[in-house]
mmCIF file of C-alpha atoms in Angstrom:
data_model
loop_
_atom_site.group_PDB
_atom_site.id
_atom_site.type_symbol
_atom_site.label_atom_id
_atom_site.label_comp_id
_atom_site.label_asym_id
_atom_site.label_seq_id
_atom_site.Cartn_x
_atom_site.Cartn_y
_atom_site.Cartn_z
ATOM 1 C CA UNK A 1 52.039 118.286 175.753
ATOM 2 C CA UNK A 2 54.408 117.140 173.011
ATOM 3 C CA UNK A 3 53.293 118.422 169.639
ATOM 4 C CA UNK A 4 56.120 116.674 167.805
ATOM 5 C CA UNK A 5 56.933 113.115 168.761
ATOM 6 C CA UNK A 6 59.765 110.817 167.845
ATOM 7 C CA UNK A 7 58.852 107.606 169.566
ATOM 8 C CA UNK A 8 62.097 105.777 168.906
ATOM 9 C CA UNK A 9 64.850 107.209 171.124
ATOM 10 C CA UNK A 10 67.441 105.139 169.287
ATOM 11 C CA UNK A 11 67.943 103.097 166.137
ATOM 12 C CA UNK A 12 70.774 100.820 164.948
ATOM 13 C CA UNK A 13 71.282 99.995 161.288
ATOM 14 C CA UNK A 14 73.932 98.110 159.342
ATOM 15 C CA UNK A 15 76.075 100.134 156.954
ATOM 16 C CA UNK A 16 74.612 100.074 153.452
ATOM 17 C CA UNK A 17 71.073 99.390 154.634
ATOM 18 C CA UNK A 18 68.167 101.818 154.804
ATOM 19 C CA UNK A 19 67.594 103.919 157.922
ATOM 20 C CA UNK A 20 64.017 105.026 158.549
ATOM 21 C CA UNK A 21 63.395 107.637 161.211
ATOM 22 C CA UNK A 22 59.814 108.422 162.110
ATOM 23 C CA UNK A 23 58.081 111.510 163.404
ATOM 24 C CA UNK A 24 54.466 112.168 164.382
ATOM 25 C CA UNK A 25 52.787 115.461 165.090
ATOM 26 C CA UNK A 26 49.507 116.484 166.637
ATOM 27 C CA UNK A 27 48.920 120.012 165.361
ATOM 28 C CA UNK A 28 47.191 119.933 161.978
ATOM 29 C CA UNK A 29 48.164 123.563 161.437
ATOM 30 C CA UNK A 30 51.829 122.669 160.989
ATOM 31 C CA UNK A 31 52.641 123.345 157.347
ATOM 32 C CA UNK A 32 56.406 123.033 157.124
ATOM 33 C CA UNK A 33 58.698 120.344 158.429
ATOM 34 C CA UNK A 34 62.438 120.068 158.836
ATOM 35 C CA UNK A 35 64.991 117.472 159.845
ATOM 36 C CA UNK A 36 68.145 118.450 161.692
ATOM 37 C CA UNK A 37 71.169 116.308 162.415
ATOM 38 C CA UNK A 38 73.292 116.734 165.530
ATOM 39 C CA UNK A 39 76.732 115.356 166.326
ATOM 40 C CA UNK A 40 77.989 115.323 169.945
ATOM 41 C CA UNK A 41 79.277 118.693 171.189
ATOM 42 C CA UNK A 42 77.996 120.439 168.067
ATOM 43 C CA UNK A 43 74.842 122.355 167.285
ATOM 44 C CA UNK A 44 72.139 120.846 165.063
ATOM 45 C CA UNK A 45 72.609 121.284 161.325
ATOM 46 C CA UNK A 46 69.818 121.503 158.793
ATOM 47 C CA UNK A 47 69.385 118.371 156.707
ATOM 48 C CA UNK A 48 66.214 118.488 154.636
ATOM 49 C CA UNK A 49 62.766 120.060 154.697
ATOM 50 C CA UNK A 50 59.331 119.585 153.191
ATOM 51 C CA UNK A 51 56.333 121.794 152.731
ATOM 52 C CA UNK A 52 52.864 120.491 153.464
ATOM 53 C CA UNK A 53 51.931 120.917 149.797
ATOM 54 C CA UNK A 54 54.305 118.079 148.957
ATOM 55 C CA UNK A 55 54.424 114.476 150.030
ATOM 56 C CA UNK A 56 58.040 113.768 149.195
ATOM 57 C CA UNK A 57 61.328 115.620 148.999
ATOM 58 C CA UNK A 58 64.616 114.051 148.023
ATOM 59 C CA UNK A 59 68.201 115.238 148.418
ATOM 60 C CA UNK A 60 70.867 112.714 147.556
ATOM 61 C CA UNK A 61 70.714 109.843 150.019
ATOM 62 C CA UNK A 62 68.050 111.579 152.098
ATOM 63 C CA UNK A 63 64.315 111.491 151.382
ATOM 64 C CA UNK A 64 61.554 112.855 153.547
ATOM 65 C CA UNK A 65 57.999 111.573 153.178
ATOM 66 C CA UNK A 66 54.974 113.390 154.529
ATOM 67 C CA UNK A 67 51.571 111.810 155.190
ATOM 68 C CA UNK A 68 49.325 114.692 156.229
ATOM 69 C CA UNK A 69 46.256 112.588 156.892
ATOM 70 C CA UNK A 70 48.224 110.471 159.346
ATOM 71 C CA UNK A 71 50.182 113.468 160.677
ATOM 72 C CA UNK A 72 53.328 111.468 160.093
ATOM 73 C CA UNK A 73 56.627 112.061 158.404
ATOM 74 C CA UNK A 74 59.653 109.909 157.942
ATOM 75 C CA UNK A 75 63.265 110.383 156.935
ATOM 76 C CA UNK A 76 64.857 107.690 154.801
ATOM 77 C CA UNK A 77 68.623 107.422 154.466
ATOM 78 C CA UNK A 78 69.827 105.108 151.702
ATOM 79 C CA UNK A 79 72.439 103.765 151.861
ATOM 80 C CA UNK A 80 73.325 104.396 155.482
ATOM 81 C CA UNK A 81 76.929 105.273 156.250
ATOM 82 C CA UNK A 82 78.837 105.298 159.561
ATOM 83 C CA UNK A 83 79.126 109.093 159.284
ATOM 84 C CA UNK A 84 75.339 109.274 159.505
ATOM 85 C CA UNK A 85 75.543 108.232 163.155
ATOM 86 C CA UNK A 86 74.057 111.204 165.004
ATOM 87 C CA UNK A 87 70.910 112.437 166.712
ATOM 88 C CA UNK A 88 68.167 113.396 164.268
ATOM 89 C CA UNK A 89 65.569 115.972 165.245
ATOM 90 C CA UNK A 90 62.262 116.324 163.493
ATOM 91 C CA UNK A 91 60.866 119.868 163.621
ATOM 92 C CA UNK A 92 57.537 121.373 162.613
ATOM 93 C CA UNK A 93 56.458 124.930 161.882
ATOM 94 C CA UNK A 94 53.109 126.635 161.760
ATOM 95 C CA UNK A 95 54.320 129.349 159.436
ATOM 96 C CA UNK A 96 51.670 131.854 160.479
ATOM 97 C CA UNK A 97 53.129 131.734 163.993
ATOM 98 C CA UNK A 98 56.686 131.257 162.764
ATOM 99 C CA UNK A 99 57.835 129.075 165.621
ATOM 100 C CA UNK A 100 59.820 125.866 165.220
ATOM 101 C CA UNK A 101 58.772 122.990 167.477
ATOM 102 C CA UNK A 102 61.383 120.265 167.810
ATOM 103 C CA UNK A 103 60.841 116.622 168.599
ATOM 104 C CA UNK A 104 62.967 114.879 171.246
ATOM 105 C CA UNK A 105 65.295 113.298 168.708
ATOM 106 C CA UNK A 106 66.297 109.811 167.593
ATOM 107 C CA UNK A 107 69.860 108.630 168.034
ATOM 108 C CA UNK A 108 70.963 106.719 164.926
ATOM 109 C CA UNK A 109 73.916 104.343 165.016
ATOM 110 C CA UNK A 110 75.165 102.986 161.712
ATOM 111 C CA UNK A 111 77.258 99.910 162.323
ATOM 112 C CA UNK A 112 80.133 99.244 159.911
ATOM 113 C CA UNK B 1 81.872 131.915 156.181
ATOM 114 C CA UNK B 2 82.285 131.811 159.959
ATOM 115 C CA UNK B 3 79.579 129.992 161.858
ATOM 116 C CA UNK B 4 77.615 130.992 164.922
ATOM 117 C CA UNK B 5 79.982 131.483 167.849
ATOM 118 C CA UNK B 6 79.034 130.852 171.454
ATOM 119 C CA UNK B 7 80.910 131.161 174.720
ATOM 120 C CA UNK B 8 81.593 129.729 177.115
ATOM 121 C CA UNK B 9 81.276 126.143 175.925
ATOM 122 C CA UNK B 10 80.839 124.778 179.422
ATOM 123 C CA UNK B 11 79.799 126.357 182.692
ATOM 124 C CA UNK B 12 79.316 124.889 186.153
ATOM 125 C CA UNK B 13 77.685 126.996 188.841
ATOM 126 C CA UNK B 14 75.864 126.515 192.105
ATOM 127 C CA UNK B 15 72.164 127.164 192.425
ATOM 128 C CA UNK B 16 71.205 130.750 193.109
ATOM 129 C CA UNK B 17 74.298 132.003 191.280
ATOM 130 C CA UNK B 18 74.119 134.060 188.094
ATOM 131 C CA UNK B 19 75.436 133.133 184.671
ATOM 132 C CA UNK B 20 75.623 134.751 181.259
ATOM 133 C CA UNK B 21 76.051 133.281 177.803
ATOM 134 C CA UNK B 22 77.234 135.087 174.711
ATOM 135 C CA UNK B 23 76.371 134.532 171.050
ATOM 136 C CA UNK B 24 77.765 136.040 167.872
ATOM 137 C CA UNK B 25 75.589 135.140 164.873
ATOM 138 C CA UNK B 26 76.638 134.735 161.278
ATOM 139 C CA UNK B 27 77.334 138.111 159.720
ATOM 140 C CA UNK B 28 74.251 139.575 158.114
ATOM 141 C CA UNK B 29 71.779 137.253 159.820
ATOM 142 C CA UNK B 30 68.914 139.389 161.019
ATOM 143 C CA UNK B 31 67.176 136.793 163.135
ATOM 144 C CA UNK B 32 68.690 135.299 166.283
ATOM 145 C CA UNK B 33 67.263 132.565 168.476
ATOM 146 C CA UNK B 34 68.080 131.195 171.909
ATOM 147 C CA UNK B 35 67.041 127.633 172.630
ATOM 148 C CA UNK B 36 67.202 125.506 175.765
ATOM 149 C CA UNK B 37 67.857 121.814 175.245
ATOM 150 C CA UNK B 38 67.365 119.619 178.285
ATOM 151 C CA UNK B 39 68.914 116.157 178.118
ATOM 152 C CA UNK B 40 66.695 113.761 176.174
ATOM 153 C CA UNK B 41 64.515 116.530 174.754
ATOM 154 C CA UNK B 42 64.535 118.621 171.635
ATOM 155 C CA UNK B 43 65.546 122.276 171.636
ATOM 156 C CA UNK B 44 62.899 124.602 173.054
ATOM 157 C CA UNK B 45 62.754 128.212 171.883
ATOM 158 C CA UNK B 46 63.330 130.721 174.657
ATOM 159 C CA UNK B 47 63.501 133.965 172.697
ATOM 160 C CA UNK B 48 63.670 135.161 169.109
ATOM 161 C CA UNK B 49 65.102 138.492 167.972
ATOM 162 C CA UNK B 50 64.648 140.244 164.649
ATOM 163 C CA UNK B 51 67.569 142.671 164.494
ATOM 164 C CA UNK B 52 67.527 144.066 168.062
ATOM 165 C CA UNK B 53 63.796 143.711 168.616
ATOM 166 C CA UNK B 54 62.105 140.799 170.389
ATOM 167 C CA UNK B 55 59.766 138.797 168.131
ATOM 168 C CA UNK B 56 58.822 136.039 170.578
ATOM 169 C CA UNK B 57 59.735 135.545 174.223
ATOM 170 C CA UNK B 58 56.610 133.680 175.283
ATOM 171 C CA UNK B 59 58.576 130.722 176.681
ATOM 172 C CA UNK B 60 61.258 132.741 178.435
ATOM 173 C CA UNK B 61 60.979 132.473 182.251
ATOM 174 C CA UNK B 62 61.173 136.199 182.718
ATOM 175 C CA UNK B 63 61.472 136.069 186.479
ATOM 176 C CA UNK B 64 64.984 134.702 186.117
ATOM 177 C CA UNK B 65 65.992 134.786 182.454
ATOM 178 C CA UNK B 66 66.800 137.866 180.423
ATOM 179 C CA UNK B 67 68.271 138.405 176.980
ATOM 180 C CA UNK B 68 69.377 141.295 174.881
ATOM 181 C CA UNK B 69 70.776 141.783 171.418
ATOM 182 C CA UNK B 70 73.123 144.695 171.251
ATOM 183 C CA UNK B 71 72.951 146.742 168.050
ATOM 184 C CA UNK B 72 71.251 143.849 166.285
ATOM 185 C CA UNK B 73 74.387 141.699 166.262
ATOM 186 C CA UNK B 74 75.724 139.933 169.385
ATOM 187 C CA UNK B 75 73.381 138.644 172.040
ATOM 188 C CA UNK B 76 73.636 137.678 175.688
ATOM 189 C CA UNK B 77 71.362 135.400 177.686
ATOM 190 C CA UNK B 78 71.431 135.707 181.473
ATOM 191 C CA UNK B 79 70.055 133.549 184.241
ATOM 192 C CA UNK B 80 69.732 135.105 187.668
ATOM 193 C CA UNK B 81 69.378 133.231 189.979
ATOM 194 C CA UNK B 82 69.953 129.779 188.530
ATOM 195 C CA UNK B 83 67.962 126.719 189.586
ATOM 196 C CA UNK B 84 68.859 123.057 189.327
ATOM 197 C CA UNK B 85 66.344 122.587 186.504
ATOM 198 C CA UNK B 86 68.208 125.140 184.378
ATOM 199 C CA UNK B 87 70.899 122.522 183.700
ATOM 200 C CA UNK B 88 70.797 122.171 179.932
ATOM 201 C CA UNK B 89 72.567 123.057 176.706
ATOM 202 C CA UNK B 90 71.799 126.589 175.584
ATOM 203 C CA UNK B 91 71.869 126.875 171.819
ATOM 204 C CA UNK B 92 72.057 130.046 169.799
ATOM 205 C CA UNK B 93 70.954 130.050 166.175
ATOM 206 C CA UNK B 94 70.674 132.652 163.450
ATOM 207 C CA UNK B 95 68.964 132.852 160.094
ATOM 208 C CA UNK B 96 68.996 135.024 156.967
ATOM 209 C CA UNK B 97 67.427 136.995 155.453
ATOM 210 C CA UNK B 98 63.964 137.265 156.971
ATOM 211 C CA UNK B 99 62.034 136.357 160.048
ATOM 212 C CA UNK B 100 60.559 133.050 158.977
ATOM 213 C CA UNK B 101 61.653 130.018 160.943
ATOM 214 C CA UNK B 102 61.372 128.069 157.719
ATOM 215 C CA UNK B 103 64.530 129.824 156.653
ATOM 216 C CA UNK B 104 67.359 127.522 157.566
ATOM 217 C CA UNK B 105 68.610 128.152 161.065
ATOM 218 C CA UNK B 106 72.331 127.878 161.671
ATOM 219 C CA UNK B 107 73.173 126.710 165.171
ATOM 220 C CA UNK B 108 76.185 127.381 167.305
ATOM 221 C CA UNK B 109 77.881 124.593 169.305
ATOM 222 C CA UNK B 110 75.959 125.465 172.461
ATOM 223 C CA UNK B 111 76.864 126.167 176.064
ATOM 224 C CA UNK B 112 76.444 123.259 178.452
ATOM 225 C CA UNK B 113 75.301 124.588 181.828
ATOM 226 C CA UNK B 114 75.432 122.455 184.946
ATOM 227 C CA UNK B 115 73.771 123.827 188.063
ATOM 228 C CA UNK B 116 74.831 122.072 191.297
#
């Protein structure tokens, strides 16, 4: 039973355009969300996070949007760069249980 | 600041053999995690330590997997005996200063295990 879903296994975007990565979750008790980025042969690295009390968090080219009623979050990358090509994991936390649940990941390719 | 170190990076064994992985977290990080990432899936938490005590090992297959964290620093994860379905990347992560997973976790490069 997947609690965190990333229904697009892969995504291709032209350099300079917007990349939108989507994530859905089923547990309404999740109250903190994170995005991690992973290059081949490396461990995931933290990218951006958002608390459930917010609906948007921005950090440079990266913005995460949270729609609690729809149990949906998305990561926007603008403008996309070739160095953004990686696997992106959405993760959710129910802070009272303090356990991170990762989605299966979306592989982003930014084409020069 | 040195990152999370893991060894070996790659390991190939036959089923029913034993294997051990080692992790050295970032200095001062009290919390240490072991994750299993099967191809095409996200990382799944196996065990979480706070210093040298176990916080969560609910998803650790205890009949074959064991882990320890010596003196609250380095950690080892062992599989004995290995099964084909244990083929995965084993990731170690650490975080500072507290126990909350919302604190940023720093991941090591992982150990890719292939069980033949």
